[in-house]
PDB file of C-alpha atoms in Angstrom:
ATOM      1  CA  ALA P   8     -13.121  -5.086 -10.777  1.00  0.00           C
ATOM      2  CA  GLN P   9     -10.481  -3.435 -11.294  1.00  0.00           C
ATOM      3  CA  SER P  10      -6.849  -5.174 -11.208  1.00  0.00           C
ATOM      4  CA  VAL P  11      -3.394  -4.364 -11.065  1.00  0.00           C
ATOM      5  CA  THR P  12      -0.383  -6.419 -12.932  1.00  0.00           C
ATOM      6  CA  GLN P  13       3.337  -6.437 -12.548  1.00  0.00           C
ATOM      7  CA  PRO P  14       4.577  -8.724 -14.985  1.00  0.00           C
ATOM      8  CA  ASP P  15       8.354  -8.376 -12.888  1.00  0.00           C
ATOM      9  CA  ILE P  16       8.676 -10.482  -9.811  1.00  0.00           C
ATOM     10  CA  HIS P  17      12.611  -9.538  -9.361  1.00  0.00           C
ATOM     11  CA  ILE P  18      14.267  -7.383 -11.598  1.00  0.00           C
ATOM     12  CA  THR P  19      18.246  -6.668 -11.253  1.00  0.00           C
ATOM     13  CA  VAL P  20      19.880  -3.695 -12.559  1.00  0.00           C
ATOM     14  CA  SER P  21      23.211  -2.321 -12.807  1.00  0.00           C
ATOM     15  CA  GLU P  22      23.727   0.946 -10.333  1.00  0.00           C
ATOM     16  CA  GLY P  23      24.110   4.020 -13.104  1.00  0.00           C
ATOM     17  CA  ALA P  24      21.584   1.800 -15.391  1.00  0.00           C
ATOM     18  CA  SER P  25      18.364   2.879 -16.531  1.00  0.00           C
ATOM     19  CA  LEU P  26      14.933   1.589 -14.780  1.00  0.00           C
ATOM     20  CA  GLU P  27      11.755   0.792 -16.042  1.00  0.00           C
ATOM     21  CA  LEU P  28       9.007  -1.343 -13.684  1.00  0.00           C
ATOM     22  CA  ARG P  29       6.277  -2.448 -15.982  1.00  0.00           C
ATOM     23  CA  CYS P  30       2.583  -1.780 -14.600  1.00  0.00           C
ATOM     24  CA  ASN P  31      -0.803  -2.365 -16.314  1.00  0.00           C
ATOM     25  CA  TYR P  32      -4.369  -1.899 -14.907  1.00  0.00           C
ATOM     26  CA  SER P  33      -7.767  -3.350 -15.679  1.00  0.00           C
ATOM     27  CA  TYR P  34     -10.624  -0.497 -14.909  1.00  0.00           C
ATOM     28  CA  GLY P  35     -13.402   0.554 -17.430  1.00  0.00           C
ATOM     29  CA  ALA P  36     -12.504   4.661 -16.598  1.00  0.00           C
ATOM     30  CA  THR P  37      -9.142   6.255 -15.522  1.00  0.00           C
ATOM     31  CA  PRO P  38      -8.708   5.450 -12.170  1.00  0.00           C
ATOM     32  CA  TYR P  39      -6.273   6.900  -9.793  1.00  0.00           C
ATOM     33  CA  LEU P  40      -2.725   5.718 -10.365  1.00  0.00           C
ATOM     34  CA  PHE P  41      -0.026   5.305  -7.673  1.00  0.00           C
ATOM     35  CA  TRP P  42       3.401   4.048  -7.183  1.00  0.00           C
ATOM     36  CA  TYR P  43       4.571   2.584  -3.672  1.00  0.00           C
ATOM     37  CA  VAL P  44       8.054   2.144  -2.314  1.00  0.00           C
ATOM     38  CA  GLN P  45       8.821  -0.225   0.602  1.00  0.00           C
ATOM     39  CA  SER P  46      12.283  -0.668   1.594  1.00  0.00           C
ATOM     40  CA  PRO P  47      13.259  -3.859   3.785  1.00  0.00           C
ATOM     41  CA  GLY P  48      11.322  -3.933   7.235  1.00  0.00           C
ATOM     42  CA  GLN P  49       9.853  -0.376   6.564  1.00  0.00           C
ATOM     43  CA  GLY P  50       6.287   0.761   5.249  1.00  0.00           C
ATOM     44  CA  LEU P  51       5.515   1.872   2.347  1.00  0.00           C
ATOM     45  CA  GLN P  52       6.329   5.504   0.943  1.00  0.00           C
ATOM     46  CA  LEU P  53       4.678   7.329  -1.700  1.00  0.00           C
ATOM     47  CA  LEU P  54       6.906   7.788  -5.168  1.00  0.00           C
ATOM     48  CA  LEU P  55       4.345   9.382  -6.997  1.00  0.00           C
ATOM     49  CA  LYS P  56       0.864   9.320  -8.403  1.00  0.00           C
ATOM     50  CA  TYR P  57      -1.359  10.535 -11.280  1.00  0.00           C
ATOM     51  CA  PHE P  58      -5.076  11.913 -10.977  1.00  0.00           C
ATOM     52  CA  SER P  59      -5.441  13.983 -14.411  1.00  0.00           C
ATOM     53  CA  GLY P  60      -3.444  16.125 -16.673  1.00  0.00           C
ATOM     54  CA  ASP P  61       0.218  15.732 -17.833  1.00  0.00           C
ATOM     55  CA  THR P  62       0.521  12.412 -18.160  1.00  0.00           C
ATOM     56  CA  LEU P  63       4.477  11.987 -17.590  1.00  0.00           C
ATOM     57  CA  VAL P  64       4.416  12.491 -13.359  1.00  0.00           C
ATOM     58  CA  GLN P  65       7.290  12.940 -11.253  1.00  0.00           C
ATOM     59  CA  GLY P  66       7.787  11.859  -8.056  1.00  0.00           C
ATOM     60  CA  ILE P  67      10.765  11.695  -5.170  1.00  0.00           C
ATOM     61  CA  LYS P  68      13.907  10.549  -5.791  1.00  0.00           C
ATOM     62  CA  GLY P  69      14.364  10.888  -9.114  1.00  0.00           C
ATOM     63  CA  PHE P  70      11.288   8.306 -10.144  1.00  0.00           C
ATOM     64  CA  GLU P  71       8.553  10.080 -13.260  1.00  0.00           C
ATOM     65  CA  ALA P  72       5.812   7.411 -14.422  1.00  0.00           C
ATOM     66  CA  GLU P  73       4.068   7.975 -17.859  1.00  0.00           C
ATOM     67  CA  PHE P  74      -0.101   6.838 -17.883  1.00  0.00           C
ATOM     68  CA  LYS P  75      -0.982   5.537 -21.186  1.00  0.00           C
ATOM     69  CA  ARG P  76      -4.313   4.957 -21.525  1.00  0.00           C
ATOM     70  CA  SER P  77      -4.103   3.274 -24.957  1.00  0.00           C
ATOM     71  CA  GLN P  78      -2.319   0.687 -22.981  1.00  0.00           C
ATOM     72  CA  SER P  79      -3.410   0.595 -19.232  1.00  0.00           C
ATOM     73  CA  SER P  80      -0.555   0.829 -18.125  1.00  0.00           C
ATOM     74  CA  PHE P  81       1.574   4.162 -15.809  1.00  0.00           C
ATOM     75  CA  ASN P  82       5.178   2.267 -15.665  1.00  0.00           C
ATOM     76  CA  LEU P  83       7.717   3.749 -13.554  1.00  0.00           C
ATOM     77  CA  ARG P  84      11.212   5.137 -14.976  1.00  0.00           C
ATOM     78  CA  LYS P  85      14.639   6.083 -13.488  1.00  0.00           C
ATOM     79  CA  PRO P  86      17.196   6.861 -15.603  1.00  0.00           C
ATOM     80  CA  SER P  87      20.122   5.751 -13.375  1.00  0.00           C
ATOM     81  CA  VAL P  88      19.566   3.895 -10.972  1.00  0.00           C
ATOM     82  CA  HIS P  89      21.559   3.828  -6.805  1.00  0.00           C
ATOM     83  CA  TRP P  90      22.187   1.307  -4.909  1.00  0.00           C
ATOM     84  CA  SER P  91      19.830   3.010  -2.347  1.00  0.00           C
ATOM     85  CA  ASP P  92      16.748   2.543  -5.075  1.00  0.00           C
ATOM     86  CA  ALA P  93      16.842  -1.451  -4.192  1.00  0.00           C
ATOM     87  CA  ALA P  94      13.688  -2.129  -2.342  1.00  0.00           C
ATOM     88  CA  GLU P  95      10.321  -3.614  -3.670  1.00  0.00           C
ATOM     89  CA  TYR P  96       7.637  -1.217  -6.021  1.00  0.00           C
ATOM     90  CA  PHE P  97       4.547  -1.152  -5.969  1.00  0.00           C
ATOM     91  CA  CYS P  98       1.887   0.120  -8.210  1.00  0.00           C
ATOM     92  CA  ALA P  99      -1.817   0.482  -6.889  1.00  0.00           C
ATOM     93  CA  VAL P 100      -4.984   2.132  -8.502  1.00  0.00           C
ATOM     94  CA  ALA P 101      -7.878   3.721  -7.248  1.00  0.00           C
ATOM     95  CA  PRO P 102     -11.537   4.157  -8.956  1.00  0.00           C
ATOM     96  CA  ASN P 103     -12.007   7.716  -9.149  1.00  0.00           C
ATOM     97  CA  ASN P 104     -14.921   8.085  -8.287  1.00  0.00           C
ATOM     98  CA  ALA P 105     -15.403   6.289  -4.876  1.00  0.00           C
ATOM     99  CA  GLY P 106     -12.329   8.227  -3.020  1.00  0.00           C
ATOM    100  CA  ASN P 107      -9.964   5.856  -1.251  1.00  0.00           C
ATOM    101  CA  MET P 108      -9.889   2.083  -2.009  1.00  0.00           C
ATOM    102  CA  LEU P 109      -6.770   1.023  -3.402  1.00  0.00           C
ATOM    103  CA  THR P 110      -5.855  -1.967  -5.303  1.00  0.00           C
ATOM    104  CA  PHE P 111      -2.310  -2.861  -5.501  1.00  0.00           C
ATOM    105  CA  GLY P 112      -0.271  -5.184  -7.932  1.00  0.00           C
ATOM    106  CA  GLY P 113       1.678  -8.163  -6.497  1.00  0.00           C
ATOM    107  CA  GLY P 114       5.253  -5.700  -6.273  1.00  0.00           C
ATOM    108  CA  THR P 115       8.186  -5.887  -8.221  1.00  0.00           C
ATOM    109  CA  ARG P 116      11.478  -6.217  -6.356  1.00  0.00           C
ATOM    110  CA  LEU P 117      14.456  -4.460  -7.355  1.00  0.00           C
ATOM    111  CA  MET P 118      18.107  -5.387  -6.917  1.00  0.00           C
ATOM    112  CA  VAL P 119      20.922  -3.054  -8.033  1.00  0.00           C
ATOM    113  CA  LYS P 120      23.966  -4.389  -8.656  1.00  0.00           C
ATOM    114  CA  PRO P 121      27.601  -2.677  -7.727  1.00  0.00           C
TER     115      PRO P 121
ATOM    116  CA  ASN N   8       4.810  14.097  13.797  1.00  0.00           C
ATOM    117  CA  ALA N   9       5.187  10.314  14.214  1.00  0.00           C
ATOM    118  CA  GLY N  10       2.448  10.148  11.109  1.00  0.00           C
ATOM    119  CA  VAL N  11       1.030   6.918  11.461  1.00  0.00           C
ATOM    120  CA  THR N  12       2.157   4.243  14.115  1.00  0.00           C
ATOM    121  CA  GLN N  13       1.554   1.245  14.876  1.00  0.00           C
ATOM    122  CA  THR N  14       1.406  -1.382  17.899  1.00  0.00           C
ATOM    123  CA  PRO N  15       3.244  -4.039  18.460  1.00  0.00           C
ATOM    124  CA  LYS N  16       5.867  -4.282  16.021  1.00  0.00           C
ATOM    125  CA  PHE N  17       6.054  -7.955  16.356  1.00  0.00           C
ATOM    126  CA  GLN N  18       3.567 -11.054  17.949  1.00  0.00           C
ATOM    127  CA  VAL N  19       3.481 -14.661  17.607  1.00  0.00           C
ATOM    128  CA  LEU N  20      -0.105 -16.617  18.856  1.00  0.00           C
ATOM    129  CA  LYS N  21      -0.912 -19.500  19.150  1.00  0.00           C
ATOM    130  CA  THR N  22      -4.057 -21.182  17.076  1.00  0.00           C
ATOM    131  CA  GLY N  23      -7.255 -19.390  18.726  1.00  0.00           C
ATOM    132  CA  GLN N  24      -5.940 -16.789  20.724  1.00  0.00           C
ATOM    133  CA  SER N  25      -6.943 -13.336  20.184  1.00  0.00           C
ATOM    134  CA  MET N  26      -5.543 -10.351  19.731  1.00  0.00           C
ATOM    135  CA  THR N  27      -5.329  -5.948  18.774  1.00  0.00           C
ATOM    136  CA  LEU N  28      -3.405  -4.636  16.511  1.00  0.00           C
ATOM    137  CA  GLN N  29      -3.212  -0.826  17.757  1.00  0.00           C
ATOM    138  CA  CYS N  30      -3.029   2.165  14.986  1.00  0.00           C
ATOM    139  CA  ALA N  31      -2.903   5.611  15.457  1.00  0.00           C
ATOM    140  CA  GLN N  32      -2.495   8.689  13.116  1.00  0.00           C
ATOM    141  CA  ASP N  33      -1.521  12.192  14.072  1.00  0.00           C
ATOM    142  CA  MET N  34      -2.066  14.044  10.735  1.00  0.00           C
ATOM    143  CA  ASN N  35      -5.924  14.825  11.330  1.00  0.00           C
ATOM    144  CA  HIS N  36      -6.769  12.858   8.443  1.00  0.00           C
ATOM    145  CA  ASN N  37     -10.625  11.586   7.983  1.00  0.00           C
ATOM    146  CA  SER N  38      -9.854   7.874   6.608  1.00  0.00           C
ATOM    147  CA  MET N  39      -7.792   4.793   7.847  1.00  0.00           C
ATOM    148  CA  TYR N  40      -7.636   1.612   6.651  1.00  0.00           C
ATOM    149  CA  TRP N  41      -5.950  -2.106   7.385  1.00  0.00           C
ATOM    150  CA  TYR N  42      -4.294  -4.444   4.820  1.00  0.00           C
ATOM    151  CA  ARG N  43      -2.319  -7.319   4.702  1.00  0.00           C
ATOM    152  CA  GLN N  44       0.852  -8.352   3.213  1.00  0.00           C
ATOM    153  CA  ASP N  45       1.295 -11.283   1.890  1.00  0.00           C
ATOM    154  CA  PRO N  46       4.699 -12.877  -0.485  1.00  0.00           C
ATOM    155  CA  GLY N  47       3.901 -12.512  -4.175  1.00  0.00           C
ATOM    156  CA  MET N  48       0.160 -10.774  -3.428  1.00  0.00           C
ATOM    157  CA  GLY N  49       0.684  -7.130  -2.471  1.00  0.00           C
ATOM    158  CA  LEU N  50      -1.301  -5.762  -0.237  1.00  0.00           C
ATOM    159  CA  ARG N  51      -4.683  -6.443   0.191  1.00  0.00           C
ATOM    160  CA  LEU N  52      -7.457  -4.653   2.392  1.00  0.00           C
ATOM    161  CA  ILE N  53      -9.160  -5.869   5.100  1.00  0.00           C
ATOM    162  CA  TYR N  54     -11.102  -3.146   6.535  1.00  0.00           C
ATOM    163  CA  TYR N  55     -11.532   0.533   6.366  1.00  0.00           C
ATOM    164  CA  SER N  56     -12.907   3.710   8.029  1.00  0.00           C
ATOM    165  CA  ALA N  57     -14.197   6.513   5.638  1.00  0.00           C
ATOM    166  CA  SER N  58     -14.872   8.369   8.659  1.00  0.00           C
ATOM    167  CA  GLU N  59     -15.140   8.346  12.515  1.00  0.00           C
ATOM    168  CA  GLY N  60     -17.713   6.059  13.197  1.00  0.00           C
ATOM    169  CA  THR N  61     -18.307   4.055   9.580  1.00  0.00           C
ATOM    170  CA  THR N  62     -15.942   0.851   9.157  1.00  0.00           C
ATOM    171  CA  ASP N  63     -16.271  -1.113   5.998  1.00  0.00           C
ATOM    172  CA  LYS N  64     -15.409  -4.498   5.182  1.00  0.00           C
ATOM    173  CA  GLY N  65     -12.292  -3.879   2.058  1.00  0.00           C
ATOM    174  CA  GLU N  66     -11.977  -7.440   0.455  1.00  0.00           C
ATOM    175  CA  VAL N  67     -10.554  -9.643   3.115  1.00  0.00           C
ATOM    176  CA  PRO N  68     -12.505  -8.787   6.160  1.00  0.00           C
ATOM    177  CA  ASN N  69     -13.189 -12.585   7.470  1.00  0.00           C
ATOM    178  CA  GLY N  70     -12.024 -13.447  10.389  1.00  0.00           C
ATOM    179  CA  TYR N  71     -10.793  -9.459  11.596  1.00  0.00           C
ATOM    180  CA  ASN N  72     -12.745  -7.092  13.161  1.00  0.00           C
ATOM    181  CA  VAL N  73     -12.394  -3.054  13.690  1.00  0.00           C
ATOM    182  CA  SER N  74     -12.962  -0.239  15.755  1.00  0.00           C
ATOM    183  CA  ARG N  75     -12.552   3.234  14.714  1.00  0.00           C
ATOM    184  CA  LEU N  76     -12.199   4.474  18.423  1.00  0.00           C
ATOM    185  CA  ASN N  77     -11.625   7.645  17.677  1.00  0.00           C
ATOM    186  CA  LYS N  78      -9.893  10.488  14.580  1.00  0.00           C
ATOM    187  CA  ARG N  79      -6.666   9.206  15.615  1.00  0.00           C
ATOM    188  CA  GLU N  80      -7.614   5.715  16.421  1.00  0.00           C
ATOM    189  CA  PHE N  81      -8.398   2.718  14.329  1.00  0.00           C
ATOM    190  CA  SER N  82      -7.616  -1.016  16.182  1.00  0.00           C
ATOM    191  CA  LEU N  83      -7.910  -4.814  14.233  1.00  0.00           C
ATOM    192  CA  ARG N  84      -8.708  -7.353  16.432  1.00  0.00           C
ATOM    193  CA  LEU N  85      -8.057 -11.278  15.547  1.00  0.00           C
ATOM    194  CA  GLU N  86     -11.270 -12.735  17.929  1.00  0.00           C
ATOM    195  CA  SER N  87      -9.807 -16.304  17.189  1.00  0.00           C
ATOM    196  CA  ALA N  88      -6.774 -16.124  15.442  1.00  0.00           C
ATOM    197  CA  ALA N  89      -5.508 -18.858  12.544  1.00  0.00           C
ATOM    198  CA  PRO N  90      -2.086 -19.812  11.062  1.00  0.00           C
ATOM    199  CA  SER N  91      -3.613 -18.350   7.057  1.00  0.00           C
ATOM    200  CA  GLN N  92      -3.411 -14.745   9.426  1.00  0.00           C
ATOM    201  CA  THR N  93       0.129 -14.785   9.578  1.00  0.00           C
ATOM    202  CA  SER N  94       1.158 -11.824   7.677  1.00  0.00           C
ATOM    203  CA  VAL N  95       2.863  -8.579   7.626  1.00  0.00           C
ATOM    204  CA  TYR N  96      -0.403  -6.391   8.638  1.00  0.00           C
ATOM    205  CA  PHE N  97      -0.375  -2.170   8.030  1.00  0.00           C
ATOM    206  CA  CYS N  98      -2.596   0.872   8.877  1.00  0.00           C
ATOM    207  CA  ALA N  99      -2.761   3.606   6.834  1.00  0.00           C
ATOM    208  CA  SER N 100      -4.547   6.823   6.867  1.00  0.00           C
ATOM    209  CA  SER N 101      -5.347   9.581   4.448  1.00  0.00           C
ATOM    210  CA  GLU N 102      -6.821  12.922   4.333  1.00  0.00           C
ATOM    211  CA  LYS N 103     -10.240  13.717   2.279  1.00  0.00           C
ATOM    212  CA  PRO N 104     -11.979  11.041   0.704  1.00  0.00           C
ATOM    213  CA  GLY N 105     -12.698  11.359  -2.583  1.00  0.00           C
ATOM    214  CA  LEU N 106      -9.408  12.338  -4.324  1.00  0.00           C
ATOM    215  CA  GLY N 107      -7.990   8.973  -4.284  1.00  0.00           C
ATOM    216  CA  GLY N 108      -6.498   7.724  -1.689  1.00  0.00           C
ATOM    217  CA  THR N 109      -2.987   9.190  -1.205  1.00  0.00           C
ATOM    218  CA  GLN N 110      -2.459   6.884   1.650  1.00  0.00           C
ATOM    219  CA  TYR N 111       0.473   6.693   4.705  1.00  0.00           C
ATOM    220  CA  PHE N 112       1.929   4.014   5.918  1.00  0.00           C
ATOM    221  CA  GLY N 113       2.883   2.778   9.311  1.00  0.00           C
ATOM    222  CA  PRO N 114       5.512   0.301   9.630  1.00  0.00           C
ATOM    223  CA  GLY N 115       3.441  -2.741   9.948  1.00  0.00           C
ATOM    224  CA  THR N 116       3.238  -5.689  12.983  1.00  0.00           C
ATOM    225  CA  ARG N 117       5.048  -8.779  11.720  1.00  0.00           C
ATOM    226  CA  LEU N 118       2.548 -11.181  13.167  1.00  0.00           C
ATOM    227  CA  LEU N 119       3.065 -15.355  13.432  1.00  0.00           C
ATOM    228  CA  VAL N 120       0.277 -17.553  14.030  1.00  0.00           C
ATOM    229  CA  LEU N 121       1.357 -21.115  15.366  1.00  0.00           C
TER     230      LEU N 121
END
């Protein structure tokens, strides 16, 4: 069965600093990969996704993620964090041959210091 | 275009009571999902409906039933609520089966079972 690990439960960065959130997955083949963001009291919003092709994908709000097959990783990055980026971030995977069943990581809560 | 809507937003139940969580989407999506979110565990899939007229169990289906009433609506029923079902419940939908599940989420229902 596939699994997703987000090793960092909490991360605090200063506003304007760079950010990297880690995501590792366990799956036999290359799955579809996603990052979602959840602001307090809200549902999840898709930031970006990777299906195939260029391993560096751009998303909304200035985020990007890089798929590294050799490391089974799909880390999320942002060069300069804004206070409004404070939220919880979820990495998720889906099998590339079975449609829509997403498996989520436990989430990383991002705090931004002024 | 409201996207995915859920009712109610909040609910308090006593152990043994029943209730139905409602979900509707206006994006003409084929697939719909119910997740629960518990602290530190990310989202876990309860049930999903790949298309109108079909439903399947997810990772944590025990204690729940679902109905895909039509293409727009997918309800989740707790027949006899237990404290372990205290959680935040999210409904989601996706447009096309087989494309790795770009899912769109509703705002969630917070359920407390006493």
